[in-house]
mmCIF file of C-alpha atoms in Angstrom:
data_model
loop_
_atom_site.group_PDB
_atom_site.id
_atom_site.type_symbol
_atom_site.label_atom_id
_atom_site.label_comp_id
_atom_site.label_asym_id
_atom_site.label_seq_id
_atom_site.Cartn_x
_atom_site.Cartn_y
_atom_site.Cartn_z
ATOM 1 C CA UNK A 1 2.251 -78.414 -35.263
ATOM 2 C CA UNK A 2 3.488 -76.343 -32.676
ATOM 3 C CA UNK A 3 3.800 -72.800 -33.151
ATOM 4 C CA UNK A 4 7.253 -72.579 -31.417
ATOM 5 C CA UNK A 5 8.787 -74.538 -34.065
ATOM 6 C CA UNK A 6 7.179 -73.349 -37.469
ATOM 7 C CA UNK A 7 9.346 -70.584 -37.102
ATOM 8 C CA UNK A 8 12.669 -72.058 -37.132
ATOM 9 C CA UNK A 9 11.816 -74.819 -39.683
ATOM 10 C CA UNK A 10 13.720 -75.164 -42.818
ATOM 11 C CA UNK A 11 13.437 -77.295 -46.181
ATOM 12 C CA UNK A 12 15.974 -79.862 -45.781
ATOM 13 C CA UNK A 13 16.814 -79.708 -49.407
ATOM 14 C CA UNK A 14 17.471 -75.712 -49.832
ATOM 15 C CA UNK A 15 17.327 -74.683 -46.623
ATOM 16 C CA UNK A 16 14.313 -72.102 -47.512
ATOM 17 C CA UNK A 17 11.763 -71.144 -44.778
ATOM 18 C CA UNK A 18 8.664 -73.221 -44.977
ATOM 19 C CA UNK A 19 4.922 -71.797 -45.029
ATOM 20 C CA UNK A 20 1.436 -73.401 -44.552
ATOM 21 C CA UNK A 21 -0.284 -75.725 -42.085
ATOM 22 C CA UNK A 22 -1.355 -78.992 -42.997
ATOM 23 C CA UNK A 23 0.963 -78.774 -46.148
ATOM 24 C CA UNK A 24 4.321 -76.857 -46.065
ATOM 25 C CA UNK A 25 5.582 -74.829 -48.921
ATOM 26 C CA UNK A 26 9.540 -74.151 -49.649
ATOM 27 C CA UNK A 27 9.427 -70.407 -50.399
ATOM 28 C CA UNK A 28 12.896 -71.363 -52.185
ATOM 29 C CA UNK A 29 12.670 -74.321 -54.246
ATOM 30 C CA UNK A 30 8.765 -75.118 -54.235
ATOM 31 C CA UNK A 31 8.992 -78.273 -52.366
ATOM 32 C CA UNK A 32 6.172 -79.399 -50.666
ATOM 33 C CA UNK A 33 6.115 -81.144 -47.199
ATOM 34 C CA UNK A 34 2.545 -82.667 -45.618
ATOM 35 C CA UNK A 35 1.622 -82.554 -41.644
ATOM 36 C CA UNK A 36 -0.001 -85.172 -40.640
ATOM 37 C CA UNK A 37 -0.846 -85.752 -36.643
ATOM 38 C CA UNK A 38 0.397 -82.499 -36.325
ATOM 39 C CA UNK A 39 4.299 -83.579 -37.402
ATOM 40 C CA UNK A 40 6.041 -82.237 -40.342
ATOM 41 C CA UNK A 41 7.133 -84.717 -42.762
ATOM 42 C CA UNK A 42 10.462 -83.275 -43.932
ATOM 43 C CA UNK A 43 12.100 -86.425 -45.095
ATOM 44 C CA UNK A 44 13.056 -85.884 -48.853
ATOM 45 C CA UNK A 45 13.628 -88.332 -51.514
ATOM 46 C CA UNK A 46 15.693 -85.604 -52.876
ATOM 47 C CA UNK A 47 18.346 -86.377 -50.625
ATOM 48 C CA UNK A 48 21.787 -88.030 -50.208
ATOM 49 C CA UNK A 49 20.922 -91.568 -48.637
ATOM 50 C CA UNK A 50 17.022 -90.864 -48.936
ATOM 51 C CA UNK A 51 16.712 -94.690 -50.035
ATOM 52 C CA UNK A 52 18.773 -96.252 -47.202
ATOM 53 C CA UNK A 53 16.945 -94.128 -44.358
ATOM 54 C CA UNK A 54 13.575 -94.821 -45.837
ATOM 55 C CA UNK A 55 14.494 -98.803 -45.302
ATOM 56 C CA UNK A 56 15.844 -97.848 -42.116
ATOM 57 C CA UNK A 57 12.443 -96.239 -41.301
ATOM 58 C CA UNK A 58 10.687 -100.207 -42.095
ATOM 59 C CA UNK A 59 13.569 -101.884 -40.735
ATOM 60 C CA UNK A 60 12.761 -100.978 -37.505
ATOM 61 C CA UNK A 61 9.119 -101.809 -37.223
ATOM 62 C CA UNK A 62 9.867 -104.509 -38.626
ATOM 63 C CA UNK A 63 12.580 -105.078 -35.756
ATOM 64 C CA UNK A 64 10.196 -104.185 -33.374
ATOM 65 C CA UNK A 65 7.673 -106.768 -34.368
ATOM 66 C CA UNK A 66 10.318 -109.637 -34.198
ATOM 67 C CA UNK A 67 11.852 -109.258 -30.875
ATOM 68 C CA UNK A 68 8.250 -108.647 -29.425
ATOM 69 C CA UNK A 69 8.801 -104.731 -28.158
ATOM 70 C CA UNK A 70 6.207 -103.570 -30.934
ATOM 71 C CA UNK A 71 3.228 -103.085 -28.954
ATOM 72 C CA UNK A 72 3.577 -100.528 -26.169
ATOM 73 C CA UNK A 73 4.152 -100.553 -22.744
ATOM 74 C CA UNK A 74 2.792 -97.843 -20.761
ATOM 75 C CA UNK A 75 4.136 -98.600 -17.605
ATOM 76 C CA UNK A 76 8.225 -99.323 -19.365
ATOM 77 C CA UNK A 77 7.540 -96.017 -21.601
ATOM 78 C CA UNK A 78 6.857 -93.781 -18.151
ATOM 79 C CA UNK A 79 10.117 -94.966 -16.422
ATOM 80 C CA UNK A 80 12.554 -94.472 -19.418
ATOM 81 C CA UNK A 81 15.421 -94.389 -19.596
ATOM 82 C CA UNK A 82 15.712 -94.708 -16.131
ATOM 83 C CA UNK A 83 14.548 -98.871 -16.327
ATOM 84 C CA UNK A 84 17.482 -100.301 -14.428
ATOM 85 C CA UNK A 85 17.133 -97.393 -11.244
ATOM 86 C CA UNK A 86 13.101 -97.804 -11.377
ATOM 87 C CA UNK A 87 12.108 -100.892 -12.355
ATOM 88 C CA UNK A 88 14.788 -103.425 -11.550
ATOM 89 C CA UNK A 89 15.917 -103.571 -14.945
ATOM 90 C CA UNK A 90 19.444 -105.344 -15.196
ATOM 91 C CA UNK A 91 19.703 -104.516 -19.074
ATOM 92 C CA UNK A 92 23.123 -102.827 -19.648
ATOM 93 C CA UNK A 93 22.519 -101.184 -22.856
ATOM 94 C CA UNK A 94 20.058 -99.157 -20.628
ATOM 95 C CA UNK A 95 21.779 -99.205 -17.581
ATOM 96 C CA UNK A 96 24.472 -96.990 -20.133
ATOM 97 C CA UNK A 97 21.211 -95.077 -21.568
ATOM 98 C CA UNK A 98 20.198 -93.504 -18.048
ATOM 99 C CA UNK A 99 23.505 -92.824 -16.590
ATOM 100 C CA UNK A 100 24.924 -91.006 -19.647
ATOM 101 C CA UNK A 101 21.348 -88.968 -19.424
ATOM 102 C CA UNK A 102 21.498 -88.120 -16.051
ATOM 103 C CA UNK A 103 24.755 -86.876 -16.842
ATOM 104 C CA UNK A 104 23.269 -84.269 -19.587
ATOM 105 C CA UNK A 105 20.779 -83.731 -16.997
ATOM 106 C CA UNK A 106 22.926 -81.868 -14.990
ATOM 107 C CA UNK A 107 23.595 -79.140 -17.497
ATOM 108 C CA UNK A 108 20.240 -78.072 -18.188
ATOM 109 C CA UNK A 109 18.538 -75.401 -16.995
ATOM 110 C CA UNK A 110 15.082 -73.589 -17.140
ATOM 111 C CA UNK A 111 14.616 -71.874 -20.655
ATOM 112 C CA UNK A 112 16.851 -74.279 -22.636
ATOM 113 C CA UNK A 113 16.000 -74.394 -25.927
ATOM 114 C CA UNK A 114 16.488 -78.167 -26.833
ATOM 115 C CA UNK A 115 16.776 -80.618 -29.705
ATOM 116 C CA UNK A 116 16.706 -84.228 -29.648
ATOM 117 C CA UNK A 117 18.074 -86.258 -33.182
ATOM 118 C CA UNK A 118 17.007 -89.830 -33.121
ATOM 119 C CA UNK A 119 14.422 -89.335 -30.542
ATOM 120 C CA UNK A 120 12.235 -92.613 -31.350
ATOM 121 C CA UNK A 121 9.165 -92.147 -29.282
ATOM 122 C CA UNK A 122 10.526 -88.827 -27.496
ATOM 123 C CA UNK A 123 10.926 -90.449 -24.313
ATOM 124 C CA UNK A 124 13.405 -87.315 -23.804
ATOM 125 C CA UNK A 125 10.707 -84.693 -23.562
ATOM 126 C CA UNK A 126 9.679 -86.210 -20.236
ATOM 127 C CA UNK A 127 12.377 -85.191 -18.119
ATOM 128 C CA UNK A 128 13.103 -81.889 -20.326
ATOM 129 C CA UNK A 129 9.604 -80.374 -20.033
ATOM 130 C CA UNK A 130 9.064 -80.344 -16.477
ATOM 131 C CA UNK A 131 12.399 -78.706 -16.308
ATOM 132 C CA UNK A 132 11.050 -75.936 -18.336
ATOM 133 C CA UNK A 133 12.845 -76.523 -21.346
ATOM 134 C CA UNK A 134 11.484 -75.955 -24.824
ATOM 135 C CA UNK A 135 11.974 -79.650 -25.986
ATOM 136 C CA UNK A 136 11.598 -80.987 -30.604
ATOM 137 C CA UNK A 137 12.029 -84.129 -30.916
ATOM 138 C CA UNK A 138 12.875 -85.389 -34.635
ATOM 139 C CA UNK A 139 13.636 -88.752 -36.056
ATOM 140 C CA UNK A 140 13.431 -90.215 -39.192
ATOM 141 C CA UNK A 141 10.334 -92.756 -38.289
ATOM 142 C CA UNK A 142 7.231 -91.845 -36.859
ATOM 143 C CA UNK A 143 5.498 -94.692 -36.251
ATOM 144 C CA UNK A 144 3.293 -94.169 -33.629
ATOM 145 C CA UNK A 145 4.143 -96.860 -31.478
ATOM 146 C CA UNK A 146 8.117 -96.750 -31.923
ATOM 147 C CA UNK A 147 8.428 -93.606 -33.725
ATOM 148 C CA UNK A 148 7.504 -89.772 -33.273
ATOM 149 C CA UNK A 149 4.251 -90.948 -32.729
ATOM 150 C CA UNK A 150 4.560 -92.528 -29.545
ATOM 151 C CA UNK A 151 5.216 -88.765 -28.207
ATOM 152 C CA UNK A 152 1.811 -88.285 -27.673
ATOM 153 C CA UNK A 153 1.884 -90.755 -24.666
ATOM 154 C CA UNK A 154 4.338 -88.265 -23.382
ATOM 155 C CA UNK A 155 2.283 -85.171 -24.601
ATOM 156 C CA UNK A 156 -0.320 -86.678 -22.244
ATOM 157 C CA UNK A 157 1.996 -86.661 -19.142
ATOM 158 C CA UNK A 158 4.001 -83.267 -19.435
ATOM 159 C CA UNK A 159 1.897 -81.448 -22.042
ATOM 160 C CA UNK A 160 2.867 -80.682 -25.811
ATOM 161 C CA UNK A 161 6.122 -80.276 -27.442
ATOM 162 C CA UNK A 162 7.061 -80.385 -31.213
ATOM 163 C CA UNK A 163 7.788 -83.614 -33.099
ATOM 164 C CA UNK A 164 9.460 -83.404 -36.746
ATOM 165 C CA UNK A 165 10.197 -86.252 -39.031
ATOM 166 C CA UNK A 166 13.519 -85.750 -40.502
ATOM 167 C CA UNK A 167 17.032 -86.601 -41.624
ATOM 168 C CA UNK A 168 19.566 -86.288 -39.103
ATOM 169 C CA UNK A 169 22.342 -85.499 -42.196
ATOM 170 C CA UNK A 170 20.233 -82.770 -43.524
ATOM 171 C CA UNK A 171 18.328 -81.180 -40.039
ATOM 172 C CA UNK A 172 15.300 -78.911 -41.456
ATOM 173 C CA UNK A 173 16.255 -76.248 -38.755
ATOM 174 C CA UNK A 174 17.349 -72.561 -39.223
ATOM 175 C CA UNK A 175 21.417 -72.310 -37.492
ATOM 176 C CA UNK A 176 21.574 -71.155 -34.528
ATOM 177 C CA UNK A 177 18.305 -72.581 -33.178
ATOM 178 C CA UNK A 178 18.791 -74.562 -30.179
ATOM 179 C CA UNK A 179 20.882 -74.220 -27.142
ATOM 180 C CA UNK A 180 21.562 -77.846 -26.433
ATOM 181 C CA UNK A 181 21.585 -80.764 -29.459
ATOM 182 C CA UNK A 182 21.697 -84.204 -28.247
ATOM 183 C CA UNK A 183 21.099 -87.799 -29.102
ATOM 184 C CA UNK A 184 21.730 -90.804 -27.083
ATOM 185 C CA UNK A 185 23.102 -93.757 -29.276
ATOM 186 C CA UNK A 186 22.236 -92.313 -32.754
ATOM 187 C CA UNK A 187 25.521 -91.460 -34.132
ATOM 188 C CA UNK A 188 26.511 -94.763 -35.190
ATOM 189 C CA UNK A 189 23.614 -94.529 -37.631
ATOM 190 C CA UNK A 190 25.205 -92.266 -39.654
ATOM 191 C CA UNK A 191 25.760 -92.418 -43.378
ATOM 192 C CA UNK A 192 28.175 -89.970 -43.071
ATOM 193 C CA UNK A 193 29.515 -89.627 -39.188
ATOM 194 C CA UNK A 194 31.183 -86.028 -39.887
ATOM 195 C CA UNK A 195 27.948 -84.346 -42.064
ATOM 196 C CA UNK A 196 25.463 -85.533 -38.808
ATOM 197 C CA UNK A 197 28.140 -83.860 -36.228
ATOM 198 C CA UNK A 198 28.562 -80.969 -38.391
ATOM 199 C CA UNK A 199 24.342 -81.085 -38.698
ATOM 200 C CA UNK A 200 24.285 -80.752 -34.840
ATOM 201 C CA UNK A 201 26.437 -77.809 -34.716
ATOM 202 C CA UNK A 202 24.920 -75.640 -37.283
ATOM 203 C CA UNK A 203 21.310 -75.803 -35.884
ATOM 204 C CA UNK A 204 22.932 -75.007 -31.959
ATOM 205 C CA UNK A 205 23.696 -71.488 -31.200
ATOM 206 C CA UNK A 206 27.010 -70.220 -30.139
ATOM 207 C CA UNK A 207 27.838 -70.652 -26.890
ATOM 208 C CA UNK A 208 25.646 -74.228 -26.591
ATOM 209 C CA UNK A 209 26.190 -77.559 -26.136
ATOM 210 C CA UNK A 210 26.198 -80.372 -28.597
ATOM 211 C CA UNK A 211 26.236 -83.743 -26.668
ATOM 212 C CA UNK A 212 26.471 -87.389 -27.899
ATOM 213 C CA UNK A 213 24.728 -90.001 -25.432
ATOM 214 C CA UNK A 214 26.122 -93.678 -25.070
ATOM 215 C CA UNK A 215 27.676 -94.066 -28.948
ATOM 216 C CA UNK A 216 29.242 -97.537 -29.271
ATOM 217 C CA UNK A 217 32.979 -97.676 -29.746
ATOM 218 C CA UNK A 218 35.005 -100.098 -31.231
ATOM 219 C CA UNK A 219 38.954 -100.884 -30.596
ATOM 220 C CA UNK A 220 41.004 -99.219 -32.874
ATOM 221 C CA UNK A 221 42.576 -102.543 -34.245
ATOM 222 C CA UNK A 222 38.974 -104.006 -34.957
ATOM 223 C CA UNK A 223 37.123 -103.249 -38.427
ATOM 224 C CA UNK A 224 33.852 -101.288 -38.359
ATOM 225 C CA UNK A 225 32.051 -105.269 -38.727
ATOM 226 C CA UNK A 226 30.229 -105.214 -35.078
ATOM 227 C CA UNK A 227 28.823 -108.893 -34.928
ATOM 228 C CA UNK A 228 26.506 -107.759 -32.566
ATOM 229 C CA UNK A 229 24.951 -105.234 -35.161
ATOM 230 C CA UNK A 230 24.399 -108.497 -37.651
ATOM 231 C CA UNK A 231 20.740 -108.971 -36.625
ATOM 232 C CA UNK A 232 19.891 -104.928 -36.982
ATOM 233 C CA UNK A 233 21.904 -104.857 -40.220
ATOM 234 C CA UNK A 234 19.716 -108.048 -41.602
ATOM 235 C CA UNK A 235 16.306 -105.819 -40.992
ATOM 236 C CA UNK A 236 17.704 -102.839 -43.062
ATOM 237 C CA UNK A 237 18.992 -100.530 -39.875
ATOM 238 C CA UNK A 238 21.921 -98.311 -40.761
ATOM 239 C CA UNK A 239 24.556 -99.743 -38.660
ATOM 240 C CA UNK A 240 28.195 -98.699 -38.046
ATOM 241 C CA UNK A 241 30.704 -98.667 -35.274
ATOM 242 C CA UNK A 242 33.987 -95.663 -34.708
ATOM 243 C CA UNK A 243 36.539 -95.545 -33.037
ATOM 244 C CA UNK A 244 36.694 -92.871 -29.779
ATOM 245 C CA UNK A 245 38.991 -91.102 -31.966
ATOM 246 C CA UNK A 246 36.628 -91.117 -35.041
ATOM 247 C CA UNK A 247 34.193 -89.216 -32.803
ATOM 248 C CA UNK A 248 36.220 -86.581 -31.265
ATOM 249 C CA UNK A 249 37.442 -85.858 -35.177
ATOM 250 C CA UNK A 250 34.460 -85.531 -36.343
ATOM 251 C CA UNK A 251 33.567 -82.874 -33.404
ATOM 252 C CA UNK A 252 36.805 -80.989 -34.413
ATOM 253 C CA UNK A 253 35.766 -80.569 -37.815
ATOM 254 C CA UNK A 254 32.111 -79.411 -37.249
ATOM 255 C CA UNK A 255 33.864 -76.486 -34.395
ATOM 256 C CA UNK A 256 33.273 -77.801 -31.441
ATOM 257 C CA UNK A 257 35.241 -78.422 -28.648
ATOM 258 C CA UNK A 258 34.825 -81.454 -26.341
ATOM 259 C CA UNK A 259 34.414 -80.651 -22.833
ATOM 260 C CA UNK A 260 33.179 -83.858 -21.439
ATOM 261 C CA UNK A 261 34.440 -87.655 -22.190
ATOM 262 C CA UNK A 262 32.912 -90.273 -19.923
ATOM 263 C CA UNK A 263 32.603 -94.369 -20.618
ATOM 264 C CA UNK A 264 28.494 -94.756 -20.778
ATOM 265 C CA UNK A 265 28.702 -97.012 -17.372
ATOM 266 C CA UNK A 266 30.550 -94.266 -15.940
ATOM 267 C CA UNK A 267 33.978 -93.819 -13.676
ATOM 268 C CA UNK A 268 32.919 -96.638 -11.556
ATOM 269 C CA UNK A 269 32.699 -99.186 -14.367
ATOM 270 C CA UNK A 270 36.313 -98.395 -15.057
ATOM 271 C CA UNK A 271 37.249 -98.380 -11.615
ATOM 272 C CA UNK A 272 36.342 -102.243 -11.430
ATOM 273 C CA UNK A 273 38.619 -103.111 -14.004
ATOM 274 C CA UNK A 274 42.102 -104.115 -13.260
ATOM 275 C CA UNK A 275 43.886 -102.076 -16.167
ATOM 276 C CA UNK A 276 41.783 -99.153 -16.039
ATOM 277 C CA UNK A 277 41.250 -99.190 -12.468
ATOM 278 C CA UNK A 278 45.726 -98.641 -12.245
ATOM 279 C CA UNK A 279 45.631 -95.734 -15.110
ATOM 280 C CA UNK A 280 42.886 -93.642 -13.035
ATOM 281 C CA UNK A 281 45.579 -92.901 -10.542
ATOM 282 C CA UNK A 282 47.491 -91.278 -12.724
ATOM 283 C CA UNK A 283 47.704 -87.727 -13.853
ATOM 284 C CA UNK A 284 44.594 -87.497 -16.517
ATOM 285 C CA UNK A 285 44.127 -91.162 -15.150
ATOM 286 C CA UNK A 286 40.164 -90.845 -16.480
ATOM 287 C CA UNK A 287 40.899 -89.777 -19.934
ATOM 288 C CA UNK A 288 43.989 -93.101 -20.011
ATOM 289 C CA UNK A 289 41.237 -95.368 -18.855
ATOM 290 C CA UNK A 290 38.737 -94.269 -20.941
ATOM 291 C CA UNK A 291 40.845 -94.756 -24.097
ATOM 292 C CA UNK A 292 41.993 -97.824 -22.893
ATOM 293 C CA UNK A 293 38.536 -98.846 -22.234
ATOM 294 C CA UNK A 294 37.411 -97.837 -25.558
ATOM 295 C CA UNK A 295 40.241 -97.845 -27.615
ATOM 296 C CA UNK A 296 42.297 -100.987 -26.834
ATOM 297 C CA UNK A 297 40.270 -103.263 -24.770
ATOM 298 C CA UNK A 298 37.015 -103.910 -27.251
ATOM 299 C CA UNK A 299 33.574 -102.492 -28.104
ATOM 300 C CA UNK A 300 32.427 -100.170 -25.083
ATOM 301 C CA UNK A 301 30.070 -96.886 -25.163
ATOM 302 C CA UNK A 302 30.886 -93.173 -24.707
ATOM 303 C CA UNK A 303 29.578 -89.851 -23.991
ATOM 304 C CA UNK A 304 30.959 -86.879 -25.208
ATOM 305 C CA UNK A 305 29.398 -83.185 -24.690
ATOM 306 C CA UNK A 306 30.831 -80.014 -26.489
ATOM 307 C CA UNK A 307 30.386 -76.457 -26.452
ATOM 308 C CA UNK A 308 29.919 -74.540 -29.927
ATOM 309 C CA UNK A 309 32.625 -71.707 -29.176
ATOM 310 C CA UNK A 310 30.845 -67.964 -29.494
#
């Protein structure tokens, strides 16, 4: 475990500071928490929802095995997210990955402090560290080929970081701890949308950024019932779909106040469509388009940063 986190870890349960090494102690409420390949195992049966994320945690390996993207891929794993720009990808569920992460790219700076919720196999931590960023990943699985466990590949490339396993809806992080939160399409796994926003705030320090990276959107006269989501839903997978405006409440109530909206394929996507490409010219034209892309038209992906007010 990395020293750099121990610190600022938490029990998820009582929020008391945690002691040991290979097995952490709640100085509040006893708990006890193993580490095992050097990441804490701060998932809780305890917990609200313990039983649906721990079949979340199976669902996806078991995913994983089905569609064939179980066994890793060194030279895919090196390139993401950035598949479409290095390796010819034309996959537009990643196409929407890399452009709404170069866009959080460009508000990082040496010395940030940074969290990443639903970081899978911390693919993140490869274009964070060389930046000189303090980059934890944590995610609920940590399976070591599609979980926290694949970090080590990246550990290998840009030296060691700090993996947790852990709850997204009950963070085991002091507040105040990081200066940017992120996630890229981890929202919509949710149990409870506003409790994960208001999650991300309380572990980012005033004054930081909390930023959500290509979260699907639905129309706002469509039901939460995403057919495409049937075949995740079928393994187990926490699976739900929002509304733009669901989102950008849910920021509101956890303090924080949106500074960036931008469709996941960016301006130009909505520049190449005949209705949105008309509202762009008008005053506020990209926020019109972007509703209209993501409220009225059908399911579509966003990216929203905020800043946690001082």
């Amino acid at each position: 475990m990395r020293e750099s986190v121990r610190e600022i870890l938490r029990c998820p349960v009582c929020r008391g500071a945690l002691e040991g090494d290979e097995l952490l102690a709640c100085g509040g409420c006893g708990r006890r928490y193993p580490v095992e390949d050097g990441i804490p195992r701060l998932l809780s049966s305890d917990l609200p929802g313990s039983a649906e994320k721990l079949r979340e945690t199976a669902g996806w390996v078991a995913l994983a095995q089905a569609e064939g993207w179980y066994e890793p891929d060194d030279e895919v794993d090196a390139h993401l997210p950035f598949l479409c720009r290095d390796l010819g990808w034309d996959d537009p569920n990643w196409l929407a990955n890399e452009r709404s992460f170069a866009l959080l790219l460009e508000r990082v700076r040496p010395g940030t402090d940074v969290l990443e919720v639903g970081a899978a196999k911390c693919w993140g931590a490869a274009q964070l560290v060389p930046l000189g960023c303090a980059y934890v990943g944590s995610d609920i699985l940590a399976d070591p080929n599609v979980g926290l466990g694949r970090g080590a590949f990246y550990e290998s490339r840009v030296g060691p970081f700090a993996r947790v396993q852990a709850d997204a809806e009950h963070l085991p992080f002091a507040e105040a701890s990081f200066d940017l939160t992120y996630c890229v399409a981890t929202l919509h796994h949710a149990l409870d949308l506003p409790r994960m926003v208001a999650e991300l705030a309380r572990v980012t320090r005033p004054g930081g950024h909390v930023a959500a990276l290509n979260e699907g959107t639905r129309p706002i006269w469509r039901g939460q019932g995403n057919p495409v989501q049937a075949d995740e839903k079928a393994f187990g997978i926490n699976e739900h779909v929002h509304t733009l405006v669901g989102y950008e409440r849910a920021f509101r109530r956890a303090g924080l106040r949106v500074l960036v909206r931008e469709h996941a394929h960016g301006v130009e996507e909505l520049a190449r469509r005949r209705v949105s490409r008309q509202l762009l010219r008008l005053p506020g034209g990209k926020d019109l388009a972007l509703a209209w892309a993501s409220g009225l038209r059908g399911y579509a992906g966003v990216t929203l940063v905020a800043a946690k007010p001082r």
